[in-house]
Amino acid sequence: MSEARRTRQAGAIVGYVLVAAIACLGLSRLAACITGHRLLDQAQQQLASVETHQPLWRWDLRKPHDLVASRAFGNATVTSDDDALRITSNDGTPFEVGLPIAWSLDLRHWSTLQLQLRSSAPGSLGLIWQGSQTPACVAPIAGTLLPDVHTLRVDLRGLAWKSAEQGDCATPGIAQMLRLRVQLPAHATLFLSSAGLLTTEPMPRLQDVIVDIPADATEQDVERITDRALAWPMPLFRLPKGADAEAMLVLRDRLRVHWPAALIVPSGAMPEARPAEPVRAPIAWLVCVLYVLALIWLVARPVKSRLRPWLELAGCLAGPLWLIADLHWGLRATPLGITAFGAGLAFAVAIERHHLPRLWRLPDSSREWLWPLATVPVTVMLIILYGHSLRPLLLIHVLAYLAWAWLQQWLMLTMLLRRFEQILVRPAWAIMPVALTFALLHTPNGVLMQLCFVGELWWAWCFLRSRSVLPVALAHATCALLVESGLSGGLVRSLEVSARFFY
């Protein structure tokens, strides 16, 4: 190899490393910006609810999965009934229904429970609450159920609470569990549509309850700084400047343990009461239908120009990126999100249907299996340095993820890479936008985005050597399952993406 060629190769490597480093920093800042915006948006919605005397915690009960465990605890049957849950007592014995809690409840300051319900026969309502380090407290009689009563308000502070050992309980405070204990005659029915927690306490001015957390604060410093906020029902915590997405959420979770109603925002932010924007479902569905029709047109009438790879990239990625990067994938996927994501995936398969055999094409050399698997020892080293003992994974989950990784890499390396090669002046640089796209499909999980970017950059380079998806898919699945088993909950907060990352 000549000196000039070695110099060019060294320069290319330095260029790749420099661009990769800049991309990793950019992905981290992107994740932090999205997380900060999400926290501020939640705080503004929370403030708007309080200022308009709406429940700070509200449960809209429509389907069984809106309850803890999707069922009643006891001999009762839960079904859906229009805009309410239909809960029928089978034998007249008491039964309980649990209200899902995302983190915790402040029953000390939000002590009025409001229920929208209707009972087919007279009965009684009791309540159960429990904190993280306290026994369950029970109020056997918190209200009376009557057929003509549709709204029931209960002051939790005025109830006679007893512990499971029949001793007295303290006044309700920070709770991780809240259940309704219902007793109705056999075959009687309770229609339960919503529950919410209200407060009768005046809220202090935000300017008087601000707590700024310094960037260099230790865990002890945080406890000392926030100690003065113990008596405030809704303090305003501003997170450290420059914190990444994972650090923001770790601090948020720690603060919520003691202040479930706290407003937690990025550094320097001042929330303003702003309700959530209404969901414009008809407009969203119209755009989605137009998107699907455009994809069908592109499959039936491919464009015969230089725009073709651009249009095919846009068609394939628009739906998945909208669903994930715009935070539309929450705890439960919506029909609109599934349609948009599925349309992009189906379009990619349709335009690459003649190249489907590349899915199972074997590499020409056995050495080509080893290059992609070089990421496995790196993953193991990360687990040793920053992880925990490996957690067992179900075999069905392992097999399902292997198939999903295989499909992902086929799309990245067959569909996307080839079109980026057609677009770019230097086809060798196509691995960069492919890796960046793969990372963005894991928004806003900052560390996971960086790992996916670096991993896909290497795997795409390996693919250029062998043009075989199988070794890359195996390496991808192995690394991802190792991260899930030994690194998730540590260096990597979770493997969740989109809005699921914030829970």
Coordinates of C-alpha atoms in Angstrom, one line a residue:
M1 CA 0.0 0.0 0.0
S2 CA 1.4 3.4 -1.0
E3 CA 2.0 6.2 1.5
A4 CA -0.6 8.4 -0.2
R5 CA -3.2 5.7 0.1
R6 CA -2.4 5.1 3.7
T7 CA -2.7 8.8 4.3
R8 CA -6.1 8.9 2.6
Q9 CA -7.3 5.9 4.6
A10 CA -6.1 7.5 7.9
G11 CA -7.9 10.7 7.0
A12 CA -11.1 8.8 6.2
I13 CA -11.0 7.0 9.6
V14 CA -10.4 10.3 11.4
G15 CA -13.3 11.8 9.5
Y16 CA -15.6 9.0 10.4
V17 CA -14.6 9.2 14.1
L18 CA -15.0 12.9 14.2
V19 CA -18.5 12.8 12.5
A20 CA -19.5 9.9 14.8
A21 CA -18.4 11.8 17.9
I22 CA -20.3 14.9 16.8
A23 CA -23.4 12.8 16.1
C24 CA -23.3 11.1 19.5
L25 CA -23.1 14.5 21.2
G26 CA -26.0 15.7 19.1
L27 CA -28.1 12.7 19.9
S28 CA -27.5 13.2 23.6
R29 CA -28.6 16.9 23.4
L30 CA -31.6 16.0 21.2
A31 CA -32.7 13.5 23.9
A32 CA -32.2 16.0 26.6
C33 CA -34.1 18.7 24.8
I34 CA -37.1 16.4 24.1
T35 CA -37.1 15.2 27.7
G36 CA -36.9 18.8 29.0
H37 CA -39.7 19.9 26.8
R38 CA -41.8 16.9 27.9
L39 CA -41.3 17.7 31.6
L40 CA -42.2 21.4 31.0
D41 CA -45.3 20.5 29.1
Q42 CA -46.4 18.1 31.8
A43 CA -45.8 20.8 34.5
Q44 CA -47.9 23.3 32.5
Q45 CA -50.8 20.9 32.1
Q46 CA -50.5 20.1 35.8
L47 CA -50.6 23.8 36.8
A48 CA -53.6 24.4 34.5
S49 CA -55.5 21.6 36.2
V50 CA -54.9 23.0 39.6
E51 CA -55.7 26.6 38.6
T52 CA -59.0 25.5 37.1
H53 CA -59.9 23.2 40.1
Q54 CA -59.6 20.0 38.1
P55 CA -58.4 16.8 39.6
L56 CA -54.6 16.6 39.6
W57 CA -54.9 12.8 39.4
R58 CA -57.7 11.5 37.3
W59 CA -58.6 8.0 36.1
D60 CA -61.0 7.7 33.2
L61 CA -62.4 4.2 33.5
R62 CA -63.6 2.7 30.3
K63 CA -62.1 -0.7 29.8
P64 CA -60.9 -3.4 32.2
H65 CA -57.2 -2.5 31.5
D66 CA -57.9 0.9 33.1
L67 CA -57.8 -1.0 36.5
V68 CA -54.8 -2.6 38.3
A69 CA -54.5 -6.1 37.0
S70 CA -57.5 -5.4 34.6
R71 CA -59.9 -7.0 37.0
A72 CA -61.6 -6.8 40.4
F73 CA -60.0 -8.4 43.5
G74 CA -62.7 -10.6 44.8
N75 CA -65.8 -12.3 43.4
A76 CA -66.9 -9.7 40.8
T77 CA -66.8 -9.4 37.0
V78 CA -65.5 -6.4 35.2
T79 CA -66.6 -5.5 31.6
S80 CA -66.9 -2.4 29.5
D81 CA -70.2 -0.6 29.2
D82 CA -70.2 2.5 26.9
D83 CA -68.2 5.1 28.7
A84 CA -67.9 3.3 32.1
L85 CA -66.8 0.1 33.7
R86 CA -69.6 -2.4 34.5
I87 CA -68.6 -4.2 37.7
T88 CA -71.0 -6.9 38.9
S89 CA -70.9 -8.6 42.2
N90 CA -71.3 -12.4 41.8
D91 CA -72.1 -13.4 45.4
G92 CA -72.5 -10.2 47.5
T93 CA -69.1 -10.3 49.2
P94 CA -66.9 -7.2 49.2
F95 CA -64.6 -6.8 46.2
E96 CA -61.8 -4.3 45.5
V97 CA -60.7 -2.4 42.4
G98 CA -57.3 -0.8 42.2
L99 CA -56.6 2.6 40.6
P100 CA -53.3 2.5 38.6
I101 CA -50.6 4.9 40.0
A102 CA -47.8 6.0 37.7
W103 CA -45.5 7.0 40.6
S104 CA -47.3 8.0 43.8
L105 CA -50.1 10.1 45.2
D106 CA -50.1 13.0 47.7
L107 CA -53.2 12.2 49.7
R108 CA -52.1 14.7 52.4
H109 CA -52.8 17.7 50.2
W110 CA -55.1 16.2 47.6
S111 CA -57.4 14.6 50.0
T112 CA -60.8 14.8 48.3
L113 CA -61.7 11.8 46.2
Q114 CA -64.4 12.4 43.6
L115 CA -66.1 9.5 41.9
Q116 CA -68.5 9.4 39.0
L117 CA -70.5 6.3 39.4
R118 CA -74.0 4.7 39.5
S119 CA -75.1 1.7 41.4
S120 CA -78.1 -0.6 40.5
A121 CA -78.7 -1.3 44.2
P122 CA -77.8 0.2 47.6
G123 CA -74.3 -0.6 48.8
S124 CA -71.3 0.7 50.6
L125 CA -67.9 2.1 49.5
G126 CA -64.7 1.7 51.5
L127 CA -61.2 2.7 50.7
I128 CA -57.7 1.3 51.1
W129 CA -54.4 3.2 50.8
Q130 CA -50.8 2.2 51.4
G131 CA -47.4 4.0 51.4
S132 CA -44.1 2.5 50.4
Q133 CA -43.1 1.8 54.0
T134 CA -46.4 1.7 55.8
P135 CA -49.0 -1.1 56.3
A136 CA -52.2 -0.9 54.3
C137 CA -54.9 1.4 55.9
V138 CA -58.6 0.6 55.5
A139 CA -61.7 2.8 55.9
P140 CA -64.5 0.2 55.7
I141 CA -67.2 2.8 55.3
A142 CA -66.3 5.9 53.3
G143 CA -69.6 6.4 51.5
T144 CA -73.0 5.0 50.6
L145 CA -73.9 3.8 47.2
L146 CA -77.4 4.5 46.0
P147 CA -79.1 4.2 42.6
D148 CA -79.8 7.9 42.4
V149 CA -76.3 9.1 43.4
H150 CA -74.1 9.8 40.4
T151 CA -71.3 11.8 42.0
L152 CA -69.6 10.9 45.3
R153 CA -67.1 13.1 47.1
V154 CA -65.1 11.7 50.0
D155 CA -62.8 13.7 52.4
L156 CA -60.0 11.2 53.1
R157 CA -58.9 13.2 56.2
G158 CA -62.3 12.7 57.8
L159 CA -62.4 8.9 57.7
A160 CA -61.6 6.5 60.5
W161 CA -58.6 4.6 59.1
K162 CA -57.6 1.2 60.6
S163 CA -54.5 -0.9 59.7
A164 CA -54.7 -4.5 58.8
E165 CA -53.7 -5.3 62.4
Q166 CA -56.8 -3.3 63.5
G167 CA -54.6 -0.5 64.9
D168 CA -55.1 3.1 64.2
C169 CA -53.5 4.5 61.0
A170 CA -52.0 7.9 60.4
T171 CA -53.7 10.5 58.3
P172 CA -53.3 9.7 54.6
G173 CA -50.0 10.8 53.1
I174 CA -47.8 9.7 50.2
A175 CA -49.5 6.6 48.8
Q176 CA -48.4 4.0 46.2
M177 CA -51.7 2.1 46.4
L178 CA -55.3 3.3 46.3
R179 CA -58.2 0.9 46.1
L180 CA -62.0 1.1 46.2
R181 CA -63.6 -1.5 48.5
V182 CA -67.2 -2.1 47.3
Q183 CA -70.0 -4.2 48.7
L184 CA -73.2 -4.7 46.8
P185 CA -75.9 -7.4 46.9
A186 CA -75.4 -10.4 44.7
H187 CA -75.7 -9.7 41.0
A188 CA -76.0 -6.0 41.6
T189 CA -73.9 -3.7 39.4
L190 CA -71.7 -0.7 39.8
F191 CA -71.1 1.6 36.8
L192 CA -67.8 3.4 37.4
S193 CA -66.8 6.0 34.9
S194 CA -64.1 8.2 36.6
A195 CA -62.2 9.0 39.7
G196 CA -60.1 12.0 40.7
L197 CA -58.2 13.7 43.5
L198 CA -59.0 17.3 44.4
T199 CA -57.6 19.8 46.9
T200 CA -59.2 22.5 49.0
E201 CA -55.9 24.0 50.0
P202 CA -54.7 27.4 48.5
M203 CA -51.7 27.1 46.3
P204 CA -48.7 29.4 47.0
R205 CA -47.2 31.5 44.3
L206 CA -44.7 29.6 42.1
Q207 CA -42.0 32.3 42.8
D208 CA -42.2 31.4 46.5
V209 CA -41.7 27.6 46.0
I210 CA -38.8 27.5 43.5
V211 CA -35.9 25.1 44.3
D212 CA -33.0 25.2 41.9
I213 CA -30.8 22.1 41.9
P214 CA -27.2 22.8 41.1
A215 CA -25.4 20.8 38.4
D216 CA -22.7 19.6 40.8
A217 CA -25.1 18.6 43.6
T218 CA -24.4 15.3 45.3
E219 CA -27.2 13.0 46.5
Q220 CA -26.8 14.5 50.0
D221 CA -26.8 18.0 48.6
V222 CA -30.1 17.3 46.8
E223 CA -31.7 16.1 50.1
R224 CA -30.4 19.2 51.9
I225 CA -31.5 21.6 49.2
T226 CA -35.0 20.1 48.9
D227 CA -35.6 19.6 52.6
R228 CA -37.2 23.1 53.0
A229 CA -39.9 22.0 50.5
L230 CA -41.4 19.2 52.7
A231 CA -44.4 21.3 53.7
W232 CA -45.2 22.6 50.2
P233 CA -48.0 20.9 48.4
M234 CA -46.6 21.7 44.9
P235 CA -43.0 22.9 44.9
L236 CA -41.3 23.9 41.7
F237 CA -38.0 22.0 41.2
R238 CA -35.7 23.1 38.4
L239 CA -33.3 20.5 37.3
P240 CA -29.5 21.0 36.9
K241 CA -28.3 22.9 33.8
G242 CA -26.8 20.6 31.1
A243 CA -28.3 17.4 32.6
D244 CA -28.9 14.6 30.0
A245 CA -32.2 12.8 29.5
E246 CA -31.4 10.0 31.9
A247 CA -30.2 12.3 34.7
M248 CA -33.3 14.4 34.4
L249 CA -35.6 11.3 34.8
V250 CA -33.6 9.9 37.6
L251 CA -33.9 13.1 39.5
R252 CA -37.6 13.4 38.6
D253 CA -38.3 10.0 40.0
R254 CA -36.4 10.7 43.2
L255 CA -38.3 13.9 43.8
R256 CA -41.7 12.4 43.1
V257 CA -41.2 9.9 45.9
H258 CA -41.6 12.8 48.4
W259 CA -43.5 15.4 46.3
P260 CA -45.9 13.5 43.9
A261 CA -47.5 16.8 42.9
A262 CA -44.2 18.7 42.3
L263 CA -43.7 20.7 39.2
I264 CA -40.4 19.4 37.7
V265 CA -38.9 21.4 34.8
P266 CA -35.6 22.0 33.1
S267 CA -33.1 24.5 34.4
G268 CA -34.3 28.1 34.2
A269 CA -37.8 27.2 33.0
M270 CA -40.9 28.9 34.5
P271 CA -44.1 26.9 33.7
E272 CA -47.3 28.7 32.8
A273 CA -50.8 27.2 33.1
R274 CA -51.4 25.6 29.7
P275 CA -53.9 22.8 29.2
A276 CA -53.1 19.9 26.9
E277 CA -53.8 20.6 23.3
P278 CA -56.9 18.9 22.1
V279 CA -56.4 15.8 19.9
R280 CA -57.6 16.6 16.4
A281 CA -58.3 13.0 15.4
P282 CA -60.1 13.7 12.1
I283 CA -57.3 15.8 10.8
A284 CA -54.7 13.2 11.9
W285 CA -56.6 10.4 10.3
L286 CA -57.0 12.5 7.1
V287 CA -53.2 13.0 6.9
C288 CA -52.6 9.3 7.6
V289 CA -55.0 8.3 4.9
L290 CA -53.3 10.6 2.4
Y291 CA -49.9 9.2 3.5
V292 CA -51.2 5.6 2.8
L293 CA -52.6 6.6 -0.6
A294 CA -49.3 8.3 -1.5
L295 CA -47.4 5.1 -0.6
I296 CA -49.8 3.0 -2.7
W297 CA -49.3 5.3 -5.6
L298 CA -45.5 5.1 -5.3
V299 CA -45.7 1.3 -5.3
A300 CA -48.0 1.2 -8.3
R301 CA -46.3 4.0 -10.2
P302 CA -42.7 4.3 -9.2
V303 CA -41.1 7.7 -10.1
K304 CA -38.6 7.5 -12.9
S305 CA -36.2 10.2 -11.9
R306 CA -33.5 11.1 -9.4
L307 CA -36.2 11.9 -6.9
R308 CA -37.1 8.2 -6.6
P309 CA -34.7 7.3 -3.8
W310 CA -35.6 10.4 -1.9
L311 CA -39.3 9.7 -2.2
E312 CA -38.9 6.0 -1.2
L313 CA -36.8 7.0 1.9
A314 CA -39.5 9.6 2.9
G315 CA -42.3 7.1 2.4
C316 CA -40.6 4.4 4.4
L317 CA -39.5 6.6 7.3
A318 CA -42.3 9.2 7.7
G319 CA -44.7 6.9 9.5
P320 CA -42.3 5.2 11.9
L321 CA -40.4 8.5 12.7
W322 CA -43.7 10.3 13.3
L323 CA -44.9 7.6 15.7
I324 CA -41.6 7.3 17.6
A325 CA -39.7 10.7 17.4
D326 CA -42.9 12.8 17.8
L327 CA -43.8 10.8 21.0
H328 CA -47.0 9.2 19.8
W329 CA -46.2 5.7 21.1
G330 CA -47.4 5.6 24.7
L331 CA -48.2 2.8 27.1
R332 CA -50.7 1.6 24.6
A333 CA -50.4 1.8 20.8
T334 CA -53.2 3.7 19.1
P335 CA -54.9 2.6 15.9
L336 CA -53.6 5.7 14.2
G337 CA -50.0 5.0 15.3
I338 CA -50.2 1.4 14.3
T339 CA -51.6 2.4 10.9
A340 CA -48.8 5.0 10.3
F341 CA -46.0 2.6 11.4
G342 CA -47.4 -0.4 9.6
A343 CA -47.9 1.6 6.4
G344 CA -44.2 2.7 6.3
L345 CA -43.1 -0.9 7.0
A346 CA -45.4 -2.4 4.4
F347 CA -44.2 0.2 1.8
A348 CA -40.6 -0.8 2.5
V349 CA -41.4 -4.5 2.0
A350 CA -43.4 -3.8 -1.1
I351 CA -40.7 -1.9 -2.9
E352 CA -38.1 -4.4 -1.9
R353 CA -40.2 -7.5 -2.4
H354 CA -37.9 -8.7 -5.3
H355 CA -34.9 -8.5 -2.9
L356 CA -36.5 -10.5 0.0
P357 CA -34.2 -13.5 -0.6
R358 CA -31.4 -11.2 0.7
L359 CA -32.9 -11.8 4.2
W360 CA -31.4 -15.3 4.3
R361 CA -28.3 -14.9 2.0
L362 CA -25.3 -16.4 3.7
P363 CA -21.9 -14.6 3.6
D364 CA -19.3 -15.9 1.2
S365 CA -16.7 -16.4 4.0
S366 CA -17.0 -17.7 7.5
R367 CA -14.9 -14.8 8.7
E368 CA -17.7 -12.4 7.7
W369 CA -19.7 -13.9 10.7
L370 CA -17.1 -12.7 13.1
W371 CA -16.8 -9.0 12.2
P372 CA -20.4 -8.0 13.2
L373 CA -20.1 -10.1 16.4
A374 CA -17.1 -7.9 17.5
T375 CA -19.8 -5.7 19.2
V376 CA -20.7 -8.5 21.6
P377 CA -17.5 -8.4 23.7
V378 CA -17.8 -4.6 23.8
T379 CA -21.4 -5.1 25.2
V380 CA -20.1 -7.6 27.8
M381 CA -17.5 -5.1 28.9
L382 CA -20.1 -2.4 29.4
I383 CA -22.1 -4.8 31.5
I384 CA -19.1 -5.6 33.6
L385 CA -18.3 -1.9 34.2
Y386 CA -21.8 -0.4 34.5
G387 CA -24.3 -3.2 34.6
H388 CA -25.7 -5.8 37.0
S389 CA -26.1 -9.6 37.1
L390 CA -27.8 -11.0 34.1
R391 CA -31.6 -11.4 34.4
P392 CA -33.1 -14.5 32.6
L393 CA -35.2 -13.8 29.5
L394 CA -38.0 -15.9 28.2
L395 CA -37.1 -18.1 25.2
I396 CA -40.2 -16.9 23.3
H397 CA -39.0 -13.3 23.8
V398 CA -35.5 -14.2 22.6
L399 CA -36.8 -15.8 19.5
A400 CA -39.2 -12.9 18.8
Y401 CA -36.5 -10.3 19.2
L402 CA -34.2 -12.3 16.9
A403 CA -36.8 -12.1 14.2
W404 CA -37.4 -8.4 14.9
A405 CA -33.7 -7.6 14.7
W406 CA -33.5 -9.6 11.4
L407 CA -36.3 -7.5 9.9
Q408 CA -34.8 -4.2 11.2
Q409 CA -31.4 -4.9 9.8
W410 CA -32.9 -6.0 6.4
L411 CA -34.7 -2.6 6.3
M412 CA -31.7 -0.6 7.4
L413 CA -29.1 -2.4 5.2
T414 CA -31.1 -3.4 2.2
M415 CA -33.7 -0.7 1.8
L416 CA -32.1 2.4 3.3
L417 CA -28.4 1.8 2.7
R418 CA -28.9 1.2 -1.1
R419 CA -30.9 4.4 -1.5
F420 CA -28.4 6.5 0.5
E421 CA -25.7 5.1 -1.7
Q422 CA -27.6 6.3 -4.8
I423 CA -28.1 9.8 -3.3
L424 CA -24.6 10.6 -1.8
V425 CA -21.7 11.6 -3.9
R426 CA -19.5 9.2 -2.0
P427 CA -21.5 5.9 -1.5
A428 CA -19.1 4.8 1.3
W429 CA -20.6 7.6 3.5
A430 CA -24.0 6.0 3.3
I431 CA -23.4 4.1 6.5
M432 CA -23.6 7.5 8.4
P433 CA -27.2 8.4 7.6
V434 CA -28.2 4.8 8.0
A435 CA -26.8 4.7 11.5
L436 CA -28.3 8.1 12.3
T437 CA -31.7 6.9 11.1
F438 CA -31.4 3.8 13.2
A439 CA -30.6 5.9 16.3
L440 CA -33.5 8.3 15.7
L441 CA -35.9 5.4 15.6
H442 CA -35.0 5.0 19.3
T443 CA -35.8 8.6 20.3
P444 CA -35.7 10.0 23.0
N445 CA -33.7 7.3 24.8
G446 CA -30.4 9.1 24.8
V447 CA -27.9 6.4 25.8
L448 CA -29.7 3.8 23.7
M449 CA -29.7 6.2 20.7
Q450 CA -25.9 6.6 21.1
L451 CA -25.3 2.8 21.4
C452 CA -27.6 2.1 18.4
F453 CA -25.7 4.7 16.3
V454 CA -22.3 3.3 17.1
G455 CA -23.5 -0.3 16.7
E456 CA -25.2 0.4 13.4
L457 CA -22.3 2.3 12.1
W458 CA -20.1 -0.8 12.6
W459 CA -22.7 -3.2 11.4
A460 CA -23.3 -1.2 8.2
W461 CA -19.6 -1.2 7.5
C462 CA -19.5 -5.0 8.0
F463 CA -22.5 -5.3 5.6
L464 CA -20.6 -3.5 2.9
R465 CA -17.9 -6.2 3.1
S466 CA -20.3 -9.2 2.9
R467 CA -23.7 -7.9 1.7
S468 CA -25.3 -10.4 4.1
V469 CA -27.9 -9.4 6.7
L470 CA -27.8 -12.6 8.7
P471 CA -24.5 -12.0 10.7
V472 CA -25.6 -8.4 11.4
A473 CA -29.0 -9.5 12.6
L474 CA -27.4 -12.1 14.9
A475 CA -25.0 -9.5 16.4
H476 CA -27.8 -7.0 16.8
A477 CA -30.1 -9.4 18.6
T478 CA -27.3 -10.7 20.8
C479 CA -26.2 -7.3 21.9
A480 CA -29.7 -6.0 22.5
L481 CA -30.7 -9.0 24.6
L482 CA -27.5 -8.7 26.6
V483 CA -28.2 -5.0 27.2
E484 CA -31.8 -5.9 28.3
S485 CA -30.6 -8.6 30.6
G486 CA -27.6 -6.9 32.2
L487 CA -27.5 -3.2 31.4
S488 CA -31.1 -2.0 31.5
G489 CA -31.8 -0.1 34.6
G490 CA -28.2 1.0 34.9
L491 CA -26.3 2.8 32.2
V492 CA -29.3 2.3 30.0
R493 CA -32.5 3.5 31.7
S494 CA -34.6 1.1 29.7
L495 CA -35.1 -0.1 26.2
E496 CA -38.3 1.8 25.8
V497 CA -38.6 4.5 23.1
S498 CA -41.0 7.3 22.2
A499 CA -43.4 8.4 25.1
R500 CA -42.9 5.0 26.8
F501 CA -39.4 6.1 27.8
F502 CA -40.8 8.7 30.3
Y503 CA -42.7 6.1 32.4

